[in-house]
Coordinates of C-alpha atoms in Angstrom, one line a residue:
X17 CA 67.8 121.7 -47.9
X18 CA 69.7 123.4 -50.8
X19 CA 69.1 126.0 -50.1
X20 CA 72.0 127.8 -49.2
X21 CA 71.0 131.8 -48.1
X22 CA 68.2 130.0 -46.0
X23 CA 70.8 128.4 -44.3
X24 CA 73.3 131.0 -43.9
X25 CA 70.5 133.3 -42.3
X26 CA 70.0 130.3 -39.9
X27 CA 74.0 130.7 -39.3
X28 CA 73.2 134.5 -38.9
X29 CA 70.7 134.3 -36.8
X30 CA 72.5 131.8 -34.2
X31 CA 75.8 134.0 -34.2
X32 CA 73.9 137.2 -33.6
X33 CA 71.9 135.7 -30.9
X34 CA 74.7 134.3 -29.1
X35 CA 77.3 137.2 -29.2
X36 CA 74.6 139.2 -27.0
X37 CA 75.0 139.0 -23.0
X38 CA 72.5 136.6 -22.1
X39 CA 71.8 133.4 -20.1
X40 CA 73.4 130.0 -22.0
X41 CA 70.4 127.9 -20.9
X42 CA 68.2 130.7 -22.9
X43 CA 70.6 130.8 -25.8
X44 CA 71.0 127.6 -26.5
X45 CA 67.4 126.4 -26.0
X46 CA 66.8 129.3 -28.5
X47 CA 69.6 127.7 -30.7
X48 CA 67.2 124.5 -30.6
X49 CA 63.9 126.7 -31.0
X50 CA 65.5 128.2 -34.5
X51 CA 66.8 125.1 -36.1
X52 CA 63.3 123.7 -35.2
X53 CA 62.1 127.4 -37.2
X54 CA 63.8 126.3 -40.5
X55 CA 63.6 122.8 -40.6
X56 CA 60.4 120.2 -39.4
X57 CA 62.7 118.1 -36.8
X58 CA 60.6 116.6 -34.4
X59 CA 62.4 117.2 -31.4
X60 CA 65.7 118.3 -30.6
X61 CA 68.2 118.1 -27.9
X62 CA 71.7 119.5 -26.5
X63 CA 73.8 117.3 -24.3
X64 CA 76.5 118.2 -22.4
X65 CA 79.5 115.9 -20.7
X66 CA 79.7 116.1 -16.9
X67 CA 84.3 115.7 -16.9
X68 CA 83.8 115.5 -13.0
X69 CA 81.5 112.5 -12.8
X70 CA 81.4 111.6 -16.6
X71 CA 78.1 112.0 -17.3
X72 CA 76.3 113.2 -20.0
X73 CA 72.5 115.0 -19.4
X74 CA 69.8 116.8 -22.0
X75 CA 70.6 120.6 -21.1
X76 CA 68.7 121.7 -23.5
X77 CA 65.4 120.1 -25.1
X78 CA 62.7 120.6 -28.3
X79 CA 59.8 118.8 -28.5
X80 CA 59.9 116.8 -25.2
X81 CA 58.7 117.1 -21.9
X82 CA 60.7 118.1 -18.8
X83 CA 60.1 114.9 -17.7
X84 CA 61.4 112.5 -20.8
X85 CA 65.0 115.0 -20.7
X86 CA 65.6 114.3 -17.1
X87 CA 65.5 110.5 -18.8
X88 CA 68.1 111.6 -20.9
X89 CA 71.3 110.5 -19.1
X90 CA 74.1 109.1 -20.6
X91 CA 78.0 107.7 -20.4
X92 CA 80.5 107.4 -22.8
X93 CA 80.5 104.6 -25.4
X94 CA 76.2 104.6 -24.0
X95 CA 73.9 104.5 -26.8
X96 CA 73.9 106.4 -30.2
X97 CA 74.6 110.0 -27.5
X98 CA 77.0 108.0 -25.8
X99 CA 79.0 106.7 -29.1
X100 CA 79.5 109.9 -30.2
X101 CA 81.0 111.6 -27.2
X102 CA 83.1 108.7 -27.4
X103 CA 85.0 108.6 -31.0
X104 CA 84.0 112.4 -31.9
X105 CA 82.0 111.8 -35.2
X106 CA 78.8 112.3 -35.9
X107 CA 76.4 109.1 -36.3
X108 CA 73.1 109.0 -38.7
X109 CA 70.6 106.7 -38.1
X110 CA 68.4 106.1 -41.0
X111 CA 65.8 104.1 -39.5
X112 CA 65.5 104.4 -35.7
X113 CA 63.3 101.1 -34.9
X114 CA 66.0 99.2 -37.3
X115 CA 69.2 100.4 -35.1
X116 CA 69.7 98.3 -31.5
X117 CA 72.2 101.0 -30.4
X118 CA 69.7 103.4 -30.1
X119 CA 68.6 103.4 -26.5
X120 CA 65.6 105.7 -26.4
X121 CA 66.1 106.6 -22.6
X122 CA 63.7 109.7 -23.0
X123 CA 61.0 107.5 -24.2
X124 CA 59.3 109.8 -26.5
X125 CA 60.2 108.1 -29.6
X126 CA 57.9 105.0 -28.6
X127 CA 54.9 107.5 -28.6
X128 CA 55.1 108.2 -32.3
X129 CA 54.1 105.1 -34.7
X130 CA 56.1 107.1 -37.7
X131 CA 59.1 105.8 -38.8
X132 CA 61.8 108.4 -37.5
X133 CA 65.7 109.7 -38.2
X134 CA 68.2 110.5 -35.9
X135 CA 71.4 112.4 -36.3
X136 CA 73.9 113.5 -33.5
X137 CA 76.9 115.6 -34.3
X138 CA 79.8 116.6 -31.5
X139 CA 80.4 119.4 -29.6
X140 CA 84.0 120.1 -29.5
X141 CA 86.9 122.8 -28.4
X142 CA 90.2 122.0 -30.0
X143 CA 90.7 118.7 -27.4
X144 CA 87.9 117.2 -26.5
X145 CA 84.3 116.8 -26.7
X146 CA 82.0 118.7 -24.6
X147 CA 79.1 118.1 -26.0
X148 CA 76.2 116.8 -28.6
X149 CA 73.8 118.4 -30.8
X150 CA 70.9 115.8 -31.8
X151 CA 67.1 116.0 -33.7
X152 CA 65.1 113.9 -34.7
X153 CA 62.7 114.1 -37.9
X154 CA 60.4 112.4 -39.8
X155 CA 62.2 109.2 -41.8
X156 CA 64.3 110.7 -44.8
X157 CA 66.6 109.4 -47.5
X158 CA 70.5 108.7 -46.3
X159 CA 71.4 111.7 -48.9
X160 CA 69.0 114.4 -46.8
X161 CA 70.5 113.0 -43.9
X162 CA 73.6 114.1 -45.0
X163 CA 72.8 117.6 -45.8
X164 CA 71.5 117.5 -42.4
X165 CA 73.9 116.6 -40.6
X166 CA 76.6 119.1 -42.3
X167 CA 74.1 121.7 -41.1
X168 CA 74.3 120.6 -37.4
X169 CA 78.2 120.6 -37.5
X170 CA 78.2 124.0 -38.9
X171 CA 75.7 125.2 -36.1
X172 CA 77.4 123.0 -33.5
X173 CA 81.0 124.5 -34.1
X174 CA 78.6 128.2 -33.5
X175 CA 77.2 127.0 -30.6
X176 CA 80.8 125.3 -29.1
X177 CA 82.1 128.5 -27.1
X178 CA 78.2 129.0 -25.3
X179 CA 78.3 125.1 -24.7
X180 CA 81.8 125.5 -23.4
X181 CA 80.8 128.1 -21.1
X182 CA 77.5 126.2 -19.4
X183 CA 79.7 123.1 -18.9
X184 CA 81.7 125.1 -16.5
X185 CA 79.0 126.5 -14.8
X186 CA 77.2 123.3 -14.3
X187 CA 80.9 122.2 -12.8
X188 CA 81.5 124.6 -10.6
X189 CA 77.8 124.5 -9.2
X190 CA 78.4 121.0 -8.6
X191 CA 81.5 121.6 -7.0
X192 CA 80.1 123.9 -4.4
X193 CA 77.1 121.9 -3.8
X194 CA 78.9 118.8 -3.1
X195 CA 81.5 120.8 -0.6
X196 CA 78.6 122.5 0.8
X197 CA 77.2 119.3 1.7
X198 CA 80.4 117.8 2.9
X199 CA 81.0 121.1 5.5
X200 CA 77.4 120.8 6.4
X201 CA 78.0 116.9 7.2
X202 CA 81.2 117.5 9.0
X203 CA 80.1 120.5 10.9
X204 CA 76.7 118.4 12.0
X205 CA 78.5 115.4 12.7
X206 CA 82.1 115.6 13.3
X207 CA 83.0 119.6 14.1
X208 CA 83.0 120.3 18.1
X209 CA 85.2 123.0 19.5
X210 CA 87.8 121.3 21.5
X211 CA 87.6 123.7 24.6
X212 CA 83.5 123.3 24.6
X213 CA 81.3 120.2 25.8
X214 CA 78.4 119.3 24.5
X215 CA 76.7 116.9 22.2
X216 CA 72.6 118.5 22.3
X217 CA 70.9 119.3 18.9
X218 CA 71.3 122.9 20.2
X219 CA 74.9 123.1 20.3
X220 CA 75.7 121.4 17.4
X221 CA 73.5 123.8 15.8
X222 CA 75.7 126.5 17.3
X223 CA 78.9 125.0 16.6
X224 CA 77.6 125.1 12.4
X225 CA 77.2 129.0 12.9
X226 CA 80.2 129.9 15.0
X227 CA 82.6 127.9 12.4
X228 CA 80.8 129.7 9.6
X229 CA 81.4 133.0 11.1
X230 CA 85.0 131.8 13.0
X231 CA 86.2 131.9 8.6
X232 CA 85.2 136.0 8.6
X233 CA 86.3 139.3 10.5
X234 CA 82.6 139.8 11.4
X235 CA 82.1 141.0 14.4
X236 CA 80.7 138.7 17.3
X237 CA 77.9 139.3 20.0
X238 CA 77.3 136.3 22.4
X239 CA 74.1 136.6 24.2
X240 CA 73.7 134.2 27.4
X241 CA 73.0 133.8 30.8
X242 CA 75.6 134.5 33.0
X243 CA 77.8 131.0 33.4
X244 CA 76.7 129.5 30.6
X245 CA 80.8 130.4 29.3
X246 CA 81.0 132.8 27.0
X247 CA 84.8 133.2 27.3
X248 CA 84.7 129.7 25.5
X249 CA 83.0 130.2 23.1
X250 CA 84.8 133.0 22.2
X251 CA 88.5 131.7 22.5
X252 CA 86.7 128.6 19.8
X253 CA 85.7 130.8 17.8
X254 CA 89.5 132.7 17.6
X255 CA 91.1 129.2 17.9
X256 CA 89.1 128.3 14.5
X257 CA 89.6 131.5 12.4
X258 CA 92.8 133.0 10.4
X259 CA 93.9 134.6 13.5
X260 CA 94.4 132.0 15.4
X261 CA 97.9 132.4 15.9
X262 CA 97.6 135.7 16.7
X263 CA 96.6 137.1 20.4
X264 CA 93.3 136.5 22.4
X265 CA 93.0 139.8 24.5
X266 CA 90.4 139.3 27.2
X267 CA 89.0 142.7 29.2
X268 CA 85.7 142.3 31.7
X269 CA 84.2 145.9 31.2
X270 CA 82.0 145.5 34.7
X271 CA 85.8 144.8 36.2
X272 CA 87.3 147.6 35.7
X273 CA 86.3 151.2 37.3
X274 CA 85.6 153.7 34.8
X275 CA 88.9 155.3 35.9
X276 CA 90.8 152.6 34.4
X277 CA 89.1 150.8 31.7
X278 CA 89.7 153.5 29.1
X279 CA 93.4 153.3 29.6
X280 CA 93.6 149.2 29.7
X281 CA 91.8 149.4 26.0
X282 CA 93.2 152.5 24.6
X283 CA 96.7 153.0 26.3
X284 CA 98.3 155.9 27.3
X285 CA 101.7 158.2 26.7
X286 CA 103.6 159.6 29.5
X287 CA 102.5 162.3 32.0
X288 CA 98.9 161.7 30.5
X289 CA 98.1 161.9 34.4
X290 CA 99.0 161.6 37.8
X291 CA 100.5 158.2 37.6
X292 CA 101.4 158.2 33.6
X293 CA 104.9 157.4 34.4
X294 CA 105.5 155.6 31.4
X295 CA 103.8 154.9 28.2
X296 CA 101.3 152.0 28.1
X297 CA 100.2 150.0 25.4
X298 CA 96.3 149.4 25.6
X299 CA 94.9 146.2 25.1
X300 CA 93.5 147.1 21.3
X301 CA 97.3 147.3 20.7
X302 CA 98.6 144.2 22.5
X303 CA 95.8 142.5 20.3
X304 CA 97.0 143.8 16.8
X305 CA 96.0 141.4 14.1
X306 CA 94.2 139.0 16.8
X307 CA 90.9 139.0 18.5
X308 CA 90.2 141.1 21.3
X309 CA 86.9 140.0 23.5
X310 CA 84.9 142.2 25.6
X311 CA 82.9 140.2 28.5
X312 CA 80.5 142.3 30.0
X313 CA 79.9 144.7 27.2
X314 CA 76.8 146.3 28.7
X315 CA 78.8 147.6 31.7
X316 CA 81.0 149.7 29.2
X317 CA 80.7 153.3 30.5
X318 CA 78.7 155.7 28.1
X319 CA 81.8 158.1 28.1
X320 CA 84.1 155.3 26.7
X321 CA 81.0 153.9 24.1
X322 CA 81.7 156.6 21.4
X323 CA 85.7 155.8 21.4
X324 CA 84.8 152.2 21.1
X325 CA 82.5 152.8 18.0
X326 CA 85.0 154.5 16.2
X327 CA 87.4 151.5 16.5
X328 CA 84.8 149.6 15.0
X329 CA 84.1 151.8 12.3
X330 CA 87.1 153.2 11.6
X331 CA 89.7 150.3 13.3
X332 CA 91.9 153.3 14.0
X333 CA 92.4 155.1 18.0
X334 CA 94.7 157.2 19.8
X335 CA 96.2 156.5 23.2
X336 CA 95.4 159.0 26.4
X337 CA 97.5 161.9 26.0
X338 CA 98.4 161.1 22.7
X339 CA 97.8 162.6 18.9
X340 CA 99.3 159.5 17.1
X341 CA 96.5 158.0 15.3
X342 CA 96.8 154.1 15.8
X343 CA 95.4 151.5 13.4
X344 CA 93.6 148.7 14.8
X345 CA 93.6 145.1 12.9
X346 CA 92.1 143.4 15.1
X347 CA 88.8 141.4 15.5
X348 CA 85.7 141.8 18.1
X349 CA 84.3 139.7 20.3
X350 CA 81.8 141.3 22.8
X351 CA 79.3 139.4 25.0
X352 CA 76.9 140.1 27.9
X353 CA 73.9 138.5 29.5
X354 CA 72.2 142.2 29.8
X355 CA 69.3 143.1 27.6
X356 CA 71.0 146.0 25.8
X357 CA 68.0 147.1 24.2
X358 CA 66.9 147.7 27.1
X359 CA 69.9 149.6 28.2
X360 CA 69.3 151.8 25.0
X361 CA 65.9 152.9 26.5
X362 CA 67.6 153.4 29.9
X363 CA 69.8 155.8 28.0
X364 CA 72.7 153.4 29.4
X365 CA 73.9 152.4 25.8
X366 CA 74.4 153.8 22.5
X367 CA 72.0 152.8 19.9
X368 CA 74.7 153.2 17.1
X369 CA 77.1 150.7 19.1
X370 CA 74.3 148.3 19.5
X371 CA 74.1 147.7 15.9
X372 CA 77.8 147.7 14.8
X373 CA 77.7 144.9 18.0
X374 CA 74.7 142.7 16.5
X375 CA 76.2 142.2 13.1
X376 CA 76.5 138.3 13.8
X377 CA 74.6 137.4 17.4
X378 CA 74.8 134.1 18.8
X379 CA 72.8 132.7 21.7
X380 CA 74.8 130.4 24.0
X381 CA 72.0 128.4 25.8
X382 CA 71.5 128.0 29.6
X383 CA 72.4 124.7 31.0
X384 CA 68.7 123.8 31.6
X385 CA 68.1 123.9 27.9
X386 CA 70.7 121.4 27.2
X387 CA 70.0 118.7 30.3
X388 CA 71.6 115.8 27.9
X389 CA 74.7 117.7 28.0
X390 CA 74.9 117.4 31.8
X391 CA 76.7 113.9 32.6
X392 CA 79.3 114.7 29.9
X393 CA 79.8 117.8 31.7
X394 CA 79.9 116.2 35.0
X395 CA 82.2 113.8 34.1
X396 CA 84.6 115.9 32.3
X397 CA 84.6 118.1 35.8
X398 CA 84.9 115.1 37.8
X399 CA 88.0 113.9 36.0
X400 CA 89.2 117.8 36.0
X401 CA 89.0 117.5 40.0
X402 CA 90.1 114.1 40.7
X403 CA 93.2 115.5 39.5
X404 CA 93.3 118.3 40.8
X405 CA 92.5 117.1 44.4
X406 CA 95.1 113.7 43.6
X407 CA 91.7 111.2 44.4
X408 CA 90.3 108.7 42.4
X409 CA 86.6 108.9 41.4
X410 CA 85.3 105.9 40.4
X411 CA 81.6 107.0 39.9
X412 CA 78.7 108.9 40.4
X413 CA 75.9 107.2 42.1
X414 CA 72.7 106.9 40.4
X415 CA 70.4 109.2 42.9
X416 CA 73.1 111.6 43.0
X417 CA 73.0 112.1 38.8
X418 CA 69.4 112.0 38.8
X419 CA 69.4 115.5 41.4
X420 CA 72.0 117.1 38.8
X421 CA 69.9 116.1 35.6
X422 CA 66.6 117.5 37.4
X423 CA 67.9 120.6 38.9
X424 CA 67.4 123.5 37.3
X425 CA 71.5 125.2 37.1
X426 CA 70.5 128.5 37.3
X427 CA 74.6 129.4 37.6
X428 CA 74.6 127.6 34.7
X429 CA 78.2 125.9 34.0
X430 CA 79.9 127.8 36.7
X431 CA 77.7 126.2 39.4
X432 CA 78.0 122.7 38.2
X433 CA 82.1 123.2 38.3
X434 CA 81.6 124.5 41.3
X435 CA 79.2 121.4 42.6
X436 CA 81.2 119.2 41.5
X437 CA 84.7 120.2 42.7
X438 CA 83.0 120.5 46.0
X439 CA 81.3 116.7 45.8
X440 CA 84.9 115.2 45.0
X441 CA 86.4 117.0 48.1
X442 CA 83.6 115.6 50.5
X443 CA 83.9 111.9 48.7
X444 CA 85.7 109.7 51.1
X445 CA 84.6 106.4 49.1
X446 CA 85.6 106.8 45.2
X447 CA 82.1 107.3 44.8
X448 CA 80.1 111.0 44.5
X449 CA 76.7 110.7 46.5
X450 CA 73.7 112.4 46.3
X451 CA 74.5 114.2 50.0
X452 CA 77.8 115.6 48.7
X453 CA 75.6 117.8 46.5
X454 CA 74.4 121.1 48.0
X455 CA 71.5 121.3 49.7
X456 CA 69.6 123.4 47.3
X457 CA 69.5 120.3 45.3
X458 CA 67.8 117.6 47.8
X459 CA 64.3 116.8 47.2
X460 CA 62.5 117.0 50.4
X461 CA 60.6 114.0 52.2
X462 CA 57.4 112.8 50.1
X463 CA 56.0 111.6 53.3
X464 CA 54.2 115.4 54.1
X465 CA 56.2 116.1 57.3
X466 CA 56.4 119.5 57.5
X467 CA 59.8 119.3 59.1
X468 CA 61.4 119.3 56.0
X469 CA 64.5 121.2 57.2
X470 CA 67.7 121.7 55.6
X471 CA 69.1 118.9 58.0
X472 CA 66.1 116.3 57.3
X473 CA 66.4 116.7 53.4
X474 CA 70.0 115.6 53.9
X475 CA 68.9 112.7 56.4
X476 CA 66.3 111.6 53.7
X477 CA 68.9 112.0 50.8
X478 CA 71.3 109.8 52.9
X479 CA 69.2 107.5 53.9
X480 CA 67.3 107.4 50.6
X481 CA 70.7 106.9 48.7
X482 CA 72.1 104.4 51.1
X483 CA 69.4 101.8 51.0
X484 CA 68.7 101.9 47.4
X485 CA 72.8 100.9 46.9
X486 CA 72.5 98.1 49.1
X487 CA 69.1 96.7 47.0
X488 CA 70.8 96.7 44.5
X489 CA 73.9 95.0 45.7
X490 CA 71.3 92.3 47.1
X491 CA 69.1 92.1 43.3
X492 CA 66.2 93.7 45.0
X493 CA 66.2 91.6 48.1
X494 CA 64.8 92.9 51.3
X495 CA 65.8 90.3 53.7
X496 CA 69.8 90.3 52.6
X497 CA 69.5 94.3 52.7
X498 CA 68.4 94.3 56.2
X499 CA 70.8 92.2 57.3
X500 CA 73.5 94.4 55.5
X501 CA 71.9 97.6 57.1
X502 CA 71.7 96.1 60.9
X503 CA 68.1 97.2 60.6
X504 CA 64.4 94.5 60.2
X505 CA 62.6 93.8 57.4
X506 CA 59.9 95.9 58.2
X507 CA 61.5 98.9 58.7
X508 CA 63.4 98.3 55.3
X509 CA 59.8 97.9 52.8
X510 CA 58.3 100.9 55.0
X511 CA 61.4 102.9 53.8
X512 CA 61.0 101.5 50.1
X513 CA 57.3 102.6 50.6
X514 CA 58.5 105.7 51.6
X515 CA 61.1 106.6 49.0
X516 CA 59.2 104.6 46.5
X517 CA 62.7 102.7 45.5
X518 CA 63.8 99.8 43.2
X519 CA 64.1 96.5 44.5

């Protein structure tokens, strides 16, 4: 231990090692590795202080298992570790079974029957202490332990700027993993586009993707069935981005003739044409530094896809009849429920534009794949139209939801607004029945008549509808319902038979 030029090439060593560009958990396990090369400790460790959550953990480890370091855990004022991050001095313990304080939370001192010494020294900038530098060795006199112990200070102050430089890096990892999972819990939980219904494992598996992408300038394709509401989900996805105060430009490419289309997006100057009698902006202009969304993307025309592809690429245009080059800040929406790769082998869409559209897809799903979605939809539209129309709507009977929830909405959204504003126009008793809903939606007679006409579904539906409300206003009894209905007994629990109702 006297040896002084044995321990200045330990010194050496350390410093060269560290001054290359390498990883800090290699260099300072290597730190650990050549103190273990020049002197027999038994094990060694490096702890480093946690100043988010104050704790301290083993980062670094000689002579111990993976598993015994993950014991290593600590607090201030904790233990022999804990004691030293605390007052900033190093402790020596001569005897380790003869010294209380010493916790052993790794457990690997119990495995050796030897007596053992322990000596921790800090870690320290110039205010605080970040960290701890500890072995443990063999049982030696209080004089070595000195020596010892002057040796890890010297290596420790080394070893401060690399220890520094991990302590961040485990705090800023930390940091982003714990606001990772608080966006995950709040987007799974608590974020819903206020404009958009729906509370389905499938949507708020959508909403997560269209807030992550709502924070970027990426370009958006939503896919879907036609009515499932694109136009929603892209105004959300504006609503929640930087641009929110900025304009939402909304243009329906299968609209607009070809004629016109290229002049609504690109504008035009004066005497471009016959009716050019003044300039007009386009609607890539009107949008500057907002979003612009393109419903029906696939009904572009192929003359106009190659203009459009260069605002993508290049963000820049010029009007009809113009030579101004215009730059475009803006941000894309497009969507269509057309199979485009399909269009592309049709020769009815540009490959190119395909994939400068598909840099962030999202799938809006149909109404069928979503059925516990459906009463809060109906409901929301019911309110919507009680309104509208100045009527009250107190509910929607039983039979009546259960046609909704089964039918198959293959207009998607759109039909059910439309079903429903239709059903609160026909109500005449607060109360939307199962024979305010269209026709397409009555389930025929179970009975095998093949007379199963569009006016003997509704008769059924009526009649069906009609006698199970007035069971259940009697709890199920037949007797008090046939007396209600005007009708016998007998023709009531052939009718229950029948429609195989609840009573």
């Amino acid at each position: 231990m006297d040896n002084t030029p044995r321990e200045l090439q330990l010194f050496y060593e350390i410093s060269t090692f560290l001054s290359g560009n390498i990883d800090l958990d290699i260099a300072m396990q290597t730190v650990l590795g050549q103190i273990a090369n020049y002197h027999q400790i038994l094990s060694g460790s490096i702890t480093i202080l946690n100043r988010t959550d104050g704790q301290i953990e083993i980062q670094s480890f000689y002579g111990m298992s993976i598993e015994e370091a993950k014991r290593g855990i600590y607090h201030k004022g904790e233990g022999i570790t804990g004691k030293v991050y605390d007052t900033g001095n190093p402790v020596i313990v001569e005897k380790i079974s003869q010294e209380p304080a010493f916790l052993d939370r790794t457990g690997m001192h119990k495995k050796l029957k030897a007596e053992q010494s322990f000596v921790c020294v800090p870690i320290k900038t110039d205010t605080e202490v970040i960290g701890a530098l500890s072995i443990t060795l063999k049982w030696e006199s209080a004089f070595k332990l000195q020596t010892y112990t002057k040796l890890l200070m010297i290596a420790a102050s080394i070893v401060s700027l690399t220890v520094h430089m991990r302590q961040e890096n485990i705090e800023e990892v930390e940091a982003l993993q714990k606001e990772n999972f608080r966006l995950q819990a709040e987007l799974h939980s608590g974020y819903r586009p206020q404009n958009i219904i729906g509370e389905s494992k499938i949507m708020k598996n959508l909403y997560v993707q269209m807030q992550q992408v709502a924070r970027t300038n990426t370009t958006v394709l939503l896919l879907g069935e036609s009515g499932v509401g694109k136009e929603k989900f892209a105004q959300a996805i504006h609503y929640c981005s930087g641009r929110a105060d900025k304009p939402f430009i909304t243009i329906n490419c299968a609209a607009l003739p070809e004629s016109i289309i290229e002049s609504e997006l690109f504008g035009h100057e004066k005497g471009a044409f016959t009716d050019a009698k003044t300039m007009q902006r386009g609607k890539f202009e009107l949008a500057s530094c907002g979003t612009i969304f393109l419903d029906e993307i696939g009904e572009m025309p192929l003359s106009l896809q190659g203009k459009f592809l260069r605002v993508l690429q290049e963000h820049e245009f010029e009007r009809i009849g113009g030579t101004a080059t215009i730059h475009a800040d803006i941000r894309v929406i497009a969507a269509t429920n057309r199979d485009l790769q399909e269009l592309i082998k049709e020769g009815k869409f540009r490959v190119d534009l395909f994939y400068r559209l598909n840099v962030f897809p999202l799938v809006i799903p149909p109404l069928r794949e979503r059925r516990t979605d459906i009463p809060l939809l109906i409901n929301h539209f019911v309110e919507m139209y009680a309104k509208e129309q100045n009527k009250e709507i107190k509910a929607v009977a039983q039979p009546a939801m259960n046609l909704m929830m089964a039918y198959d909405w293959p207009g998607n959204i759109r039909e059910l607004s439309n079903c429903i504003e239709r059903a609160v126009i026909l109500s005449t008793d607060e109360i939307i029945h199962s024979y305010h809903l269209p026709t397409v939606m009555q389930k025929p007679s179970e009975d095998g008549d093949e007379k199963n006409g569009t006016l003997y579904q509704i008769l059924d539906s009526v009649e069906r509808e009609v006698i199970q409300n007035e069971l259940d206003k009697n709890n199920g009894n037949m007797a008090k319902t046939a007396d209600a209905l005007g009708i016998t007994e007998r023709i009531i629990g052939l009718r229950v038979s029948k429609y195989k109702l609840r009573h």
